[in-house]
mmCIF file of C-alpha atoms in Angstrom:
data_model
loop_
_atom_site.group_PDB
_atom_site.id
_atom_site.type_symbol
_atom_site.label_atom_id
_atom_site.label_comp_id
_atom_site.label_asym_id
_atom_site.label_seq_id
_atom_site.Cartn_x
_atom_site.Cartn_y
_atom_site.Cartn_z
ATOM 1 C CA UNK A 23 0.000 0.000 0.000
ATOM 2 C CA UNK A 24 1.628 3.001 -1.382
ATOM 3 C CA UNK A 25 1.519 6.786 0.894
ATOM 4 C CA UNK A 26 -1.532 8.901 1.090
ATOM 5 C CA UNK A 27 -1.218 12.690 1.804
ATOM 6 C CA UNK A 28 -3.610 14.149 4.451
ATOM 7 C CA UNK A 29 -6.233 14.807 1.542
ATOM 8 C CA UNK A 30 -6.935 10.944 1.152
ATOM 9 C CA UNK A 31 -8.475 10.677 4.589
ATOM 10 C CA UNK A 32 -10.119 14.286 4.969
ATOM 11 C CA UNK A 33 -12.883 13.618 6.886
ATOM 12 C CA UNK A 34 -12.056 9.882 7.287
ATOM 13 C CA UNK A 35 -13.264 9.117 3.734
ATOM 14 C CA UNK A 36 -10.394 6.745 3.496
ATOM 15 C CA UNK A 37 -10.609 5.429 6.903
ATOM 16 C CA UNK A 38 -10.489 0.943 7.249
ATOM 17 C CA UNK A 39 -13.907 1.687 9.022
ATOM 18 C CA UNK A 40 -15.906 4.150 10.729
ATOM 19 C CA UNK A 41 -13.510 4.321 13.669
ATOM 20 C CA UNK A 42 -10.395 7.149 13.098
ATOM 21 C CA UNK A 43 -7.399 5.966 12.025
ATOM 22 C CA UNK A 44 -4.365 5.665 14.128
ATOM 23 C CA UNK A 45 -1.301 7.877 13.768
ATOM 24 C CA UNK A 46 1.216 6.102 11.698
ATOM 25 C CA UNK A 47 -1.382 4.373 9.568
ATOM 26 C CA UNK A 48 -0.658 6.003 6.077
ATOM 27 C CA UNK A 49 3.095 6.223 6.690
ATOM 28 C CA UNK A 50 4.380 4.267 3.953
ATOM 29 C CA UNK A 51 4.967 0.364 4.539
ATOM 30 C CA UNK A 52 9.088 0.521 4.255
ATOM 31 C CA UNK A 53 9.074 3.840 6.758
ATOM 32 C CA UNK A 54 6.387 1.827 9.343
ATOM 33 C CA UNK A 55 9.976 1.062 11.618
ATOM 34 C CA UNK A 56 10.032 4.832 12.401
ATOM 35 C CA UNK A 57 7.008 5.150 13.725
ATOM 36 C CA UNK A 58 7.277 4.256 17.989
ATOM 37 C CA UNK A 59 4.545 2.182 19.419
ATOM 38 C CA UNK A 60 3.855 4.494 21.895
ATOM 39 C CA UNK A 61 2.129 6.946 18.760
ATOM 40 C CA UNK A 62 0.125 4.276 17.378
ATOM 41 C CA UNK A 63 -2.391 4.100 20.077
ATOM 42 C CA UNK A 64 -3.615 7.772 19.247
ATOM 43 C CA UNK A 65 -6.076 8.298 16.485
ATOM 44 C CA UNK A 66 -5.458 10.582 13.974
ATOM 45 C CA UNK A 67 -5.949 14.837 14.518
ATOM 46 C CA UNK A 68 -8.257 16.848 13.126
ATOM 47 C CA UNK A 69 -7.149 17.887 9.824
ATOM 48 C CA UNK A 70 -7.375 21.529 10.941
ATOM 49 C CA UNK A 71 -4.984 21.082 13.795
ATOM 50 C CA UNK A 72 -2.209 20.314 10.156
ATOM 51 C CA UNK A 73 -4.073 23.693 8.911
ATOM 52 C CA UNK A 74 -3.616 25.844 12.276
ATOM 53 C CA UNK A 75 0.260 23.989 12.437
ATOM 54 C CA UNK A 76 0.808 24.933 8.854
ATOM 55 C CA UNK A 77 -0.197 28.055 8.628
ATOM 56 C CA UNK A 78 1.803 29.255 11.856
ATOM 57 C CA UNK A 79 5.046 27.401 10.191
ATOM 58 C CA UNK A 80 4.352 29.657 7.476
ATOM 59 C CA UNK A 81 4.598 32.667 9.533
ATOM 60 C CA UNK A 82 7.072 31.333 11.831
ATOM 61 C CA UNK A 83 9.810 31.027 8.293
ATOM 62 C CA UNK A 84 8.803 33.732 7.042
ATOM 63 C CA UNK A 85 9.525 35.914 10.036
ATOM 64 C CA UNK A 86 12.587 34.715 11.077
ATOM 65 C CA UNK A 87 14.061 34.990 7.748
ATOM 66 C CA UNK A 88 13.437 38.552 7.682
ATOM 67 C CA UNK A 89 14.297 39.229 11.299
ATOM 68 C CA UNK A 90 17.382 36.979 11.528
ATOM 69 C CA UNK A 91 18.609 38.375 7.905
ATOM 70 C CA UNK A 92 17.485 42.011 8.981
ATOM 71 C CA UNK A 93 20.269 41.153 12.195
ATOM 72 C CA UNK A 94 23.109 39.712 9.907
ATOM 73 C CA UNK A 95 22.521 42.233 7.205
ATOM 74 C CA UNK A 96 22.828 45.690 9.771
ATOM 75 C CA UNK A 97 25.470 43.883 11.974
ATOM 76 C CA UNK A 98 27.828 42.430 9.251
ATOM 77 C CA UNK A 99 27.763 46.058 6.936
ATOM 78 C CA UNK A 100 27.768 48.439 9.722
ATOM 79 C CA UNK A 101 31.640 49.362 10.768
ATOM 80 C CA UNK A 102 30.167 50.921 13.922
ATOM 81 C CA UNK A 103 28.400 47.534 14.960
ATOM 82 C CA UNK A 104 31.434 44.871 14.304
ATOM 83 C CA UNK A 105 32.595 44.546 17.440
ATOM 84 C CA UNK A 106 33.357 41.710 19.579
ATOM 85 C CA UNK A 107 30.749 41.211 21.474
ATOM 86 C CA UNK A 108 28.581 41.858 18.584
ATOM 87 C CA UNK A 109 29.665 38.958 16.727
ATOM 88 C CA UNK A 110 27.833 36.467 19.538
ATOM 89 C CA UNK A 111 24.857 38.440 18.569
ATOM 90 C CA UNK A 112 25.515 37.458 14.640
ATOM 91 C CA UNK A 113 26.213 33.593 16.272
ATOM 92 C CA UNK A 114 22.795 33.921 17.659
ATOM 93 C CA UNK A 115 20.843 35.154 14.445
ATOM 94 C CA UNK A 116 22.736 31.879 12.847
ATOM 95 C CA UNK A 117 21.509 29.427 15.241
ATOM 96 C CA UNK A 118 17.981 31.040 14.617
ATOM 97 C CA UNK A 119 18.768 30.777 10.890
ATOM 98 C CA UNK A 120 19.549 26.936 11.384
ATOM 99 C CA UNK A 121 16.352 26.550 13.065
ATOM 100 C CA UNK A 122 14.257 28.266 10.200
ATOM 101 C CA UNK A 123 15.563 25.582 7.916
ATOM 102 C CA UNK A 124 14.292 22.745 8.786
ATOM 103 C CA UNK A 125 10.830 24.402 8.480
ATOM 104 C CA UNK A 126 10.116 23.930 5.158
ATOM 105 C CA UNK A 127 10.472 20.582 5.499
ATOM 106 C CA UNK A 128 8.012 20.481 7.874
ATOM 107 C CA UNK A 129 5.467 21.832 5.229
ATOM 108 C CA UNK A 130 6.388 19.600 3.178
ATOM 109 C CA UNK A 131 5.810 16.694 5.385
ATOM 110 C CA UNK A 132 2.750 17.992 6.590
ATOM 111 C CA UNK A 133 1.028 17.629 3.237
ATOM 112 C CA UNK A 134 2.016 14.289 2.760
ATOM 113 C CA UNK A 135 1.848 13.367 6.261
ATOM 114 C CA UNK A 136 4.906 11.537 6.675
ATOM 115 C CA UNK A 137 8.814 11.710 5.759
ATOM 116 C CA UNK A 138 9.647 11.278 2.301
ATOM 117 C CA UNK A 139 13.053 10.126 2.737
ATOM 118 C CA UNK A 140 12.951 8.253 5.506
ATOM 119 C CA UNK A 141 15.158 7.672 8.652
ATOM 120 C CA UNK A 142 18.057 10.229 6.716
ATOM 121 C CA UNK A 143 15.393 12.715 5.910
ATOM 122 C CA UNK A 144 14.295 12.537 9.650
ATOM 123 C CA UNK A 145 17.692 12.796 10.711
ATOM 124 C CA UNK A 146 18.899 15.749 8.802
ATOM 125 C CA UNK A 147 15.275 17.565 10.356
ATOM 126 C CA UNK A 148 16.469 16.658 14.143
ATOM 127 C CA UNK A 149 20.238 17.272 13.722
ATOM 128 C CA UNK A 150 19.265 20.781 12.594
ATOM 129 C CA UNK A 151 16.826 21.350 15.345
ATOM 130 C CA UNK A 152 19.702 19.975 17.961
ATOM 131 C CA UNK A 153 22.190 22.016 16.195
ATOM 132 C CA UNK A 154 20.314 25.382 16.621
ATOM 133 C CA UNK A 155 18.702 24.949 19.780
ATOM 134 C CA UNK A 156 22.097 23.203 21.281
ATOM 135 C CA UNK A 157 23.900 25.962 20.129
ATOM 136 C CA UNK A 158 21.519 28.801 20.742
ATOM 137 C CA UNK A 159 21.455 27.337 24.742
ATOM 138 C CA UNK A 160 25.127 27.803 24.722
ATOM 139 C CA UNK A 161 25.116 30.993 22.557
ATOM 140 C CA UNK A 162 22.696 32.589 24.881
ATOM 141 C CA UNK A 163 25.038 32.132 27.942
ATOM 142 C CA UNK A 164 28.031 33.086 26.382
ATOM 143 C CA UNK A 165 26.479 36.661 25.597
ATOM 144 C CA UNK A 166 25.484 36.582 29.426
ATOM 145 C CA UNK A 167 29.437 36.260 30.771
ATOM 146 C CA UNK A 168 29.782 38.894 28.185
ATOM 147 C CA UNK A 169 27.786 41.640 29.270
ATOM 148 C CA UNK A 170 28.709 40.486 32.717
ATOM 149 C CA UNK A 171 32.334 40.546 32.123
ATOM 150 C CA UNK A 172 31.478 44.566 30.313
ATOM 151 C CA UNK A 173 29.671 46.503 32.471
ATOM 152 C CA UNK A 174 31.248 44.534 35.813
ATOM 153 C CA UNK A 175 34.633 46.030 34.322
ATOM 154 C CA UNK A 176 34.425 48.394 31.254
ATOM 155 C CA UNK A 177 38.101 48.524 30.354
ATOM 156 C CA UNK A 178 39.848 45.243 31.019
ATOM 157 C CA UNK A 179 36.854 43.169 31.051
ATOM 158 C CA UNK A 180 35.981 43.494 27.579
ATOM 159 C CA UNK A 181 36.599 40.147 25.234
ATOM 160 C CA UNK A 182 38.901 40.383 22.415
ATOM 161 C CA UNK A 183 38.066 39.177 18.851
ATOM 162 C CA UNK A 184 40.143 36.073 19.744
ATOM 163 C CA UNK A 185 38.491 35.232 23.060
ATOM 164 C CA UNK A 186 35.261 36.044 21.340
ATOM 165 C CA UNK A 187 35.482 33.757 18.330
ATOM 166 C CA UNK A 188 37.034 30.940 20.551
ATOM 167 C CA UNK A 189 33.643 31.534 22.424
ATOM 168 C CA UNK A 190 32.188 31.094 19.187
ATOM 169 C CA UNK A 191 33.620 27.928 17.816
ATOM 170 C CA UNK A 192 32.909 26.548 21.313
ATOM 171 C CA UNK A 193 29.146 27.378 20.706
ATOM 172 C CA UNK A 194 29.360 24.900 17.912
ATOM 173 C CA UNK A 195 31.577 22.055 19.342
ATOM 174 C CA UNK A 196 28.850 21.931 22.353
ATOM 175 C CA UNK A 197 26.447 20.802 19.652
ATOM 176 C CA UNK A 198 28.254 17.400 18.786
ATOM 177 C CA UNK A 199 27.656 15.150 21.754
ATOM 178 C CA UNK A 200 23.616 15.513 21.498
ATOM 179 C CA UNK A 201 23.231 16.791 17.916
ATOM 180 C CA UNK A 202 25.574 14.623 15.418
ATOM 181 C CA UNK A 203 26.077 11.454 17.437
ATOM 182 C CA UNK A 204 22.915 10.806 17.469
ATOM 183 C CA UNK A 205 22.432 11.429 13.429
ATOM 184 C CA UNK A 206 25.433 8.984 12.984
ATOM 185 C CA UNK A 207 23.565 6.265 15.440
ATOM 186 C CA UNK A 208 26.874 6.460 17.628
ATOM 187 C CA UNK A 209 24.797 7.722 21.022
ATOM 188 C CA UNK A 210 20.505 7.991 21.137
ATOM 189 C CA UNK A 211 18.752 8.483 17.977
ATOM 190 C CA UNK A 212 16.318 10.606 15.981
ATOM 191 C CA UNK A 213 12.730 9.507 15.667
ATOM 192 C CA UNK A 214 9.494 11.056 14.180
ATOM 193 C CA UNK A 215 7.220 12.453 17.331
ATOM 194 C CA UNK A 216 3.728 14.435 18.135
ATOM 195 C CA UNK A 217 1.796 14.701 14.788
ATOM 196 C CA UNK A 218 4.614 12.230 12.944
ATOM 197 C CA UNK A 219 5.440 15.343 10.786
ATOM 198 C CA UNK A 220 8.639 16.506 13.096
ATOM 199 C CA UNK A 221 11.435 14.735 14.034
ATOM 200 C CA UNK A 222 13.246 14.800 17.343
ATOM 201 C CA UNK A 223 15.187 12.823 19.976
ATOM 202 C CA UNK A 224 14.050 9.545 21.071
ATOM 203 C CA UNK A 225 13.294 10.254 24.664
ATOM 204 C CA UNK A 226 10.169 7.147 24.408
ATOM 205 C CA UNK A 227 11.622 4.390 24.507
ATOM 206 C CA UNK A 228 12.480 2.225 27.538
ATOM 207 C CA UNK A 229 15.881 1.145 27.635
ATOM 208 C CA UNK A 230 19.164 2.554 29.857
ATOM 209 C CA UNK A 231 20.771 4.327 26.636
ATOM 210 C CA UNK A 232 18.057 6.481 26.253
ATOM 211 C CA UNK A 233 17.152 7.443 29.824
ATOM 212 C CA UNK A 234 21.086 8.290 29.915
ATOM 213 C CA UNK A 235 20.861 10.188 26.679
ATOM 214 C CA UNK A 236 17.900 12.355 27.786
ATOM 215 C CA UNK A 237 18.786 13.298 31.149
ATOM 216 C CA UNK A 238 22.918 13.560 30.082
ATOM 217 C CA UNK A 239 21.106 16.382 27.475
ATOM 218 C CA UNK A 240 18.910 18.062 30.094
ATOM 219 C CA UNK A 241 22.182 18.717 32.146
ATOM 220 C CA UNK A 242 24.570 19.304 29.116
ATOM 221 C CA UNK A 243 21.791 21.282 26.607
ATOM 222 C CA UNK A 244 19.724 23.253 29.515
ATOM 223 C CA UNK A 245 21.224 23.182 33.064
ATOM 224 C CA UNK A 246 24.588 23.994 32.178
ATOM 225 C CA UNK A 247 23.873 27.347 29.989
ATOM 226 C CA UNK A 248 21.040 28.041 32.503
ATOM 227 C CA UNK A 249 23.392 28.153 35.466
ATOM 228 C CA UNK A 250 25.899 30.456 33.243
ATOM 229 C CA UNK A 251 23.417 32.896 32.386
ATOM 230 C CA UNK A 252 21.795 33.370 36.055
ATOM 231 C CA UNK A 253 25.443 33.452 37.730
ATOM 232 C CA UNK A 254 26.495 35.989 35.400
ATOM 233 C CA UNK A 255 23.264 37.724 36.182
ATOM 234 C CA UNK A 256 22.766 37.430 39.651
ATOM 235 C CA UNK A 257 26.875 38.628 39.645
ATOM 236 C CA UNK A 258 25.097 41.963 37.464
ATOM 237 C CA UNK A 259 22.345 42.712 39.556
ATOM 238 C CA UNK A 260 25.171 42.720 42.617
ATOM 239 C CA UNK A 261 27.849 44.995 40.784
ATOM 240 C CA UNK A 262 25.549 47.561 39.542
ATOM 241 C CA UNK A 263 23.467 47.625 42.722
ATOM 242 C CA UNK A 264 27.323 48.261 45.097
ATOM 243 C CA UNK A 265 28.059 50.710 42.108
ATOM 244 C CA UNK A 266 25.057 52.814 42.462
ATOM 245 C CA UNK A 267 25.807 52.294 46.633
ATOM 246 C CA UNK A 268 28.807 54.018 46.088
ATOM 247 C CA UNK A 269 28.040 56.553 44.004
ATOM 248 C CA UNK A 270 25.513 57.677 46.561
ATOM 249 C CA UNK A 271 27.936 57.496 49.108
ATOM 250 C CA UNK A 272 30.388 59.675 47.648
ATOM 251 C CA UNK A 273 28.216 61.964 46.647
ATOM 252 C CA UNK A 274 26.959 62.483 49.915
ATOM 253 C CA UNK A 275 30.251 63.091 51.428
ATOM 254 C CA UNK A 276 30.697 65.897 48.844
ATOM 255 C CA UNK A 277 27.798 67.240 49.264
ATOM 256 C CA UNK A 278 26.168 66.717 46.207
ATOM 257 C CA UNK A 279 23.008 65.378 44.806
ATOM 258 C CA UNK A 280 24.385 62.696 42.905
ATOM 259 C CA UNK A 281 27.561 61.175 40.961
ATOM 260 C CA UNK A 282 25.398 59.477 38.168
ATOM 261 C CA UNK A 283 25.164 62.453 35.957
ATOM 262 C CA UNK A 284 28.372 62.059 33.820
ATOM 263 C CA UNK A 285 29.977 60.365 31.097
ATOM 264 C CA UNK A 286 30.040 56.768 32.813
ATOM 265 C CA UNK A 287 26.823 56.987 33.643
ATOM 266 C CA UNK A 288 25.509 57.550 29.686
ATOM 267 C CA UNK A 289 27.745 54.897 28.684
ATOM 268 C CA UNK A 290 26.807 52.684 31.632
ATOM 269 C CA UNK A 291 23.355 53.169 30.690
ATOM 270 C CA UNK A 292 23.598 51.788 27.009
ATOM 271 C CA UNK A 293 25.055 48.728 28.726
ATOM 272 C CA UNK A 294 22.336 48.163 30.854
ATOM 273 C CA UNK A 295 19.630 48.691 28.415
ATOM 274 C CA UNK A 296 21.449 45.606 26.079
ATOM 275 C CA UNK A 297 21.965 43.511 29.161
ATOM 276 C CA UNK A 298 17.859 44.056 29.552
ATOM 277 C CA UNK A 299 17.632 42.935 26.193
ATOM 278 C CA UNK A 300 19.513 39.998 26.673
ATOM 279 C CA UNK A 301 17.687 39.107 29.516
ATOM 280 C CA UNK A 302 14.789 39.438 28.157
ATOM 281 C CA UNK A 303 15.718 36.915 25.381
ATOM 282 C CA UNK A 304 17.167 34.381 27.872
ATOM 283 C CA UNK A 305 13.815 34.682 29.768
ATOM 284 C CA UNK A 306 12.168 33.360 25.929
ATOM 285 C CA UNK A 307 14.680 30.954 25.749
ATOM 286 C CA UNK A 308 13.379 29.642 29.223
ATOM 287 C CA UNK A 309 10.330 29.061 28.637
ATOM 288 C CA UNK A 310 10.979 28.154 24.747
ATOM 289 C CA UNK A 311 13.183 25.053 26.269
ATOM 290 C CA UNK A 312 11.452 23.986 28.749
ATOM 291 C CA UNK A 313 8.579 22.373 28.057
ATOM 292 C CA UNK A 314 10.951 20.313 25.814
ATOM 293 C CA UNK A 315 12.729 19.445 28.694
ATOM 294 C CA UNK A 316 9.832 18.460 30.485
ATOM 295 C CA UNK A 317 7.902 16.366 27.771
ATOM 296 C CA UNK A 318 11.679 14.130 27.475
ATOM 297 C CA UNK A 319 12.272 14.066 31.077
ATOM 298 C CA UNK A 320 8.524 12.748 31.643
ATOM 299 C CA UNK A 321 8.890 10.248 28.935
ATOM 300 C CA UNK A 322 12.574 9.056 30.374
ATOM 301 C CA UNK A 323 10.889 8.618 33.881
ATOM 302 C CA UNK A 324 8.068 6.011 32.884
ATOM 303 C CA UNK A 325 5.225 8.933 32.493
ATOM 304 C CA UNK A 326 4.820 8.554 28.660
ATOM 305 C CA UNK A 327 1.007 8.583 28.833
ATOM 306 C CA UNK A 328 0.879 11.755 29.485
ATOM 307 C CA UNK A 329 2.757 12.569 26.187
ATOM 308 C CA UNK A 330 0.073 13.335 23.746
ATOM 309 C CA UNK A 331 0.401 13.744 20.021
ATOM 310 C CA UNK A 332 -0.683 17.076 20.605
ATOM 311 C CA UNK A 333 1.554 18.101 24.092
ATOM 312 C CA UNK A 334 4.460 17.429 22.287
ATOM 313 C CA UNK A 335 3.718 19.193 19.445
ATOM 314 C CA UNK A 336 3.870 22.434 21.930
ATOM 315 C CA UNK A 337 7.660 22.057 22.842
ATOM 316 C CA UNK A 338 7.996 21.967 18.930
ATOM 317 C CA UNK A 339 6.140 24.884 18.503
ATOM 318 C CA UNK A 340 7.661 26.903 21.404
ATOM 319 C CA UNK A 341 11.211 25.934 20.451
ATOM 320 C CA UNK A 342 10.635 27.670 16.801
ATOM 321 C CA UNK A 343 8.969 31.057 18.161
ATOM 322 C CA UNK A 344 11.708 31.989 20.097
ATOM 323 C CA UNK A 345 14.231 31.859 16.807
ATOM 324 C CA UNK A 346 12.022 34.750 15.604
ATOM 325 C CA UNK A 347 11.492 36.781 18.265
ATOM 326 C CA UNK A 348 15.469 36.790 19.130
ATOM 327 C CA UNK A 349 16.198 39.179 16.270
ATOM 328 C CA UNK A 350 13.255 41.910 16.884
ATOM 329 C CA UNK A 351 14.362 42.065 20.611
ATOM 330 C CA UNK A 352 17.810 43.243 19.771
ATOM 331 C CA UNK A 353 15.996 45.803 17.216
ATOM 332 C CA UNK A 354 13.985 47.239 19.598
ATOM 333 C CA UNK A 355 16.920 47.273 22.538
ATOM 334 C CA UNK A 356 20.035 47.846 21.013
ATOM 335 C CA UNK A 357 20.104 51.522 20.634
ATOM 336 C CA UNK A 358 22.925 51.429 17.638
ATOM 337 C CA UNK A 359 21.384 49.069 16.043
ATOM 338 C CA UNK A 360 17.760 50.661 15.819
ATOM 339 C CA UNK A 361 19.908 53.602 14.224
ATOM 340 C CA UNK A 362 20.961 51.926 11.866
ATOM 341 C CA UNK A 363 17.462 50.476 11.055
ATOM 342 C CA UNK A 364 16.189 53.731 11.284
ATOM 343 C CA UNK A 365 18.600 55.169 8.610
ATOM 344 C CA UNK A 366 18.830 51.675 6.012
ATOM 345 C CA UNK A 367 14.799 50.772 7.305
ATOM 346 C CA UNK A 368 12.478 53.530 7.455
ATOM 347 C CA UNK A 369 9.753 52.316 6.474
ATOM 348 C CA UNK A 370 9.776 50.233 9.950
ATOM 349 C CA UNK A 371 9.490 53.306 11.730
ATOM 350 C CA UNK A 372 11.522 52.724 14.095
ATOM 351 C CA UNK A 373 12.925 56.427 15.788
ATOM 352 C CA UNK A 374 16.032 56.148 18.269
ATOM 353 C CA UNK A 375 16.530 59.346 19.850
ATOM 354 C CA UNK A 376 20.356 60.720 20.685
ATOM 355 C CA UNK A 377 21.677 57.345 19.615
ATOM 356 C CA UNK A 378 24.824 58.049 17.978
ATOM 357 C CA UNK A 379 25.983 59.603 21.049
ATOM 358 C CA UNK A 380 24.779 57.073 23.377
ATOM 359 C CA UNK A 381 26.586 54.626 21.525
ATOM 360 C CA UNK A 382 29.728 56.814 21.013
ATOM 361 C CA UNK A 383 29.914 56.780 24.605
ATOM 362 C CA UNK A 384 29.440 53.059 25.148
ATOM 363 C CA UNK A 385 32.362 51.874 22.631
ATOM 364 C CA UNK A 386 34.753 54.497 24.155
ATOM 365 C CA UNK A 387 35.975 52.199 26.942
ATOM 366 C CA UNK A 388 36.004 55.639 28.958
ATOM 367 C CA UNK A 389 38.817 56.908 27.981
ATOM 368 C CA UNK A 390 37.028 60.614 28.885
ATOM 369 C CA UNK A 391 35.714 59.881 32.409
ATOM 370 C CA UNK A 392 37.286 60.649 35.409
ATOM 371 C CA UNK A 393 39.430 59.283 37.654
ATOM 372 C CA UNK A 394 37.252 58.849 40.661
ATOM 373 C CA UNK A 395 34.471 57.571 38.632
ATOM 374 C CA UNK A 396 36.477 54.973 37.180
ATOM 375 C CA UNK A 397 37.413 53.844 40.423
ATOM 376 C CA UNK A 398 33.988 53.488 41.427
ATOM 377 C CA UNK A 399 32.741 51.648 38.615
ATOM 378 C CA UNK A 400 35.738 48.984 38.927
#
């Protein structure tokens, strides 16, 4: 019995009986092995749950290729923006990139309603998902120590372009142990999941490689660049609040209303408002990653009936929004960059007000403020 795309059994015309079919049922008879057992005892979804899945893939692709090419395109052409920290922002909009590519593929699978291709064409779908989400984990903590390392201590602190693209190739290396091993069968594997249409990590079955796999990935994949980016955080929140401390100290043993009103304090200021940004992107990433995390850790623990076609097409779902709404963060919050939109992008109307010299200011390693300013702030 040869494939049927989703239009064969619209409305259960093509159903064995009047019962609904099971997921897995029109999966061709040479790609049946993909298909776990444990997605073969749910019937088939409502066709408009594909339509609603579709359409929002659609939007999804189409939105982070603009917004992750909008990054990439203002960051890579604008001499003022190529610095070194920077350049973990242009890692990021790549990782987002590798995420929008497996995409189409999921159109294309939903309209047939399996993979064509088979176990490689499932594998190259997962190994790109692991890649970018992997790597944005990572990614996302390494711009963290960054701004930590920045506004904690504006002139020595600052990364090189050396440290910065070792930081980079290391975002990429911490994607082989849970993205590529499993793709070459070496350590877990890839199978299809939720609506058969995606393809992720086989966190299902019940054997002692996979519950190692899955919780060796929860530690490696979300604890690890979790911990990084609420250390160097929580380390922040501390620095700026003794800064501010002493700045209001000294200023009220000179008799003064405040200290805050120079030079360190503009550029100081541009720091922070990034470092909101980023947080507000980690705080995405959060709650982009874990439901993932909870849907493999329930399935690696012996709860797999509560994983439902349709709960795990939410992780799924989740993990893709967040590639697209990295890039429009860091348009709206990064007060160089939202120059530069508004000059190359007006039609976005985006208006930054006093930018060029807020940014001056923040790239100047304050060279221009005083002496017992700069004390402070170290």
């Amino acid at each position: 019995m040869g494939p049927e795309t989703f239009a064969s059994y619209r409305n259960n015309s093509f159903a064995p009986s009047n019962e609904k079919p099971y997921l897995g049922w029109n999966y061709p008879l040479e790609y049946q092995h993909m298909v776990h057992q444990h997605w073969r005892s749910f019937p088939v979804p409502p066709i408009y749950y594909h339509i609603v899945l579709y359409i929002m893939f659609v939007l999804m692709l189409l939105a982070s290729l603009f917004g992750n090419g909008l990054v990439l395109w203002i960051f890579l052409t604008s001499k003022n923006l190529r610095t070194p920290s920077n350049l973990l922002i242009i890692n990021l909009a790549l990782f987002d990139l590798t995420m929008a590519a497996n995409m189409p593929h999921y159109l294309v699978n939903t309209v047939l309603g399996y993979f064509p291709g088979g176990d490689l064409a499932c594998d190259i779908y997962a190994v790109l998902g692991g890649i970018s989400g992997t790597g944005a984990a990572i990614c996302n903590a390494l711009i963290a120590y960054d701004r930590y390392k920045t506004i904690s201590n504006p002139i020595d602190g600052r990364l090189n372009y050396l440290q910065v693209c070792l930081l980079i190739a290391l975002s990429w290396v911490w994607n082989v142990p849970f993205s590529v091993l499993p793709f070459f069968h070496l350590y877990g594997r890839y199978i299809p999941e939720g609506f058969l249409t995606s393809c992720s990590f086989d966190y299902l079955t019940d054997n002692e490689e996979t519950r190692y796999f899955v919780r060796a990935m929860f530690v490696w994949a979300y604890c690890i660049p979790l911990i990084i980016i609420c250390t160097s955080y929580t380390k922040l929140f501390f620095h700026v609040r003794d800064h501010e401390q002493m700045l209001a100290e000294q200023a009220k043993k000179m008799n003064i209303k405040s200290l805050s009103a120079n030079f360190n304090k503009a550029g100081l200021s541009v720091e922070l408002r990034i470092a909101k940004a980023s947080m507000i992107i980690y705080l995405t990433y959060i709650f982009a990653w874990t439901p993932y995390a909870t849907v493999a850790l329930l399935g690696t623990f012996g709860y797999q009936q509560l994983i439902t076609p349709f709960a795990s097409m939410i992780p799924c779902c989740c993990a893709k929004v967040v590639s697209c709404i990295d890039p429009w963060i860091y348009a709206y919050s990064h007060p160089k960059f939202r120059a530069e939109l508004e000059q190359r992008v007006p039609w976005l109307g985006i208006h930054e007000k006093n930018a060029s010299s807020n940014a001056t200011l923040s790239e100047s390693n304050m060279n221009e403020v005083d002496v017992s300013t700069l004390s402070a702030v170290n």
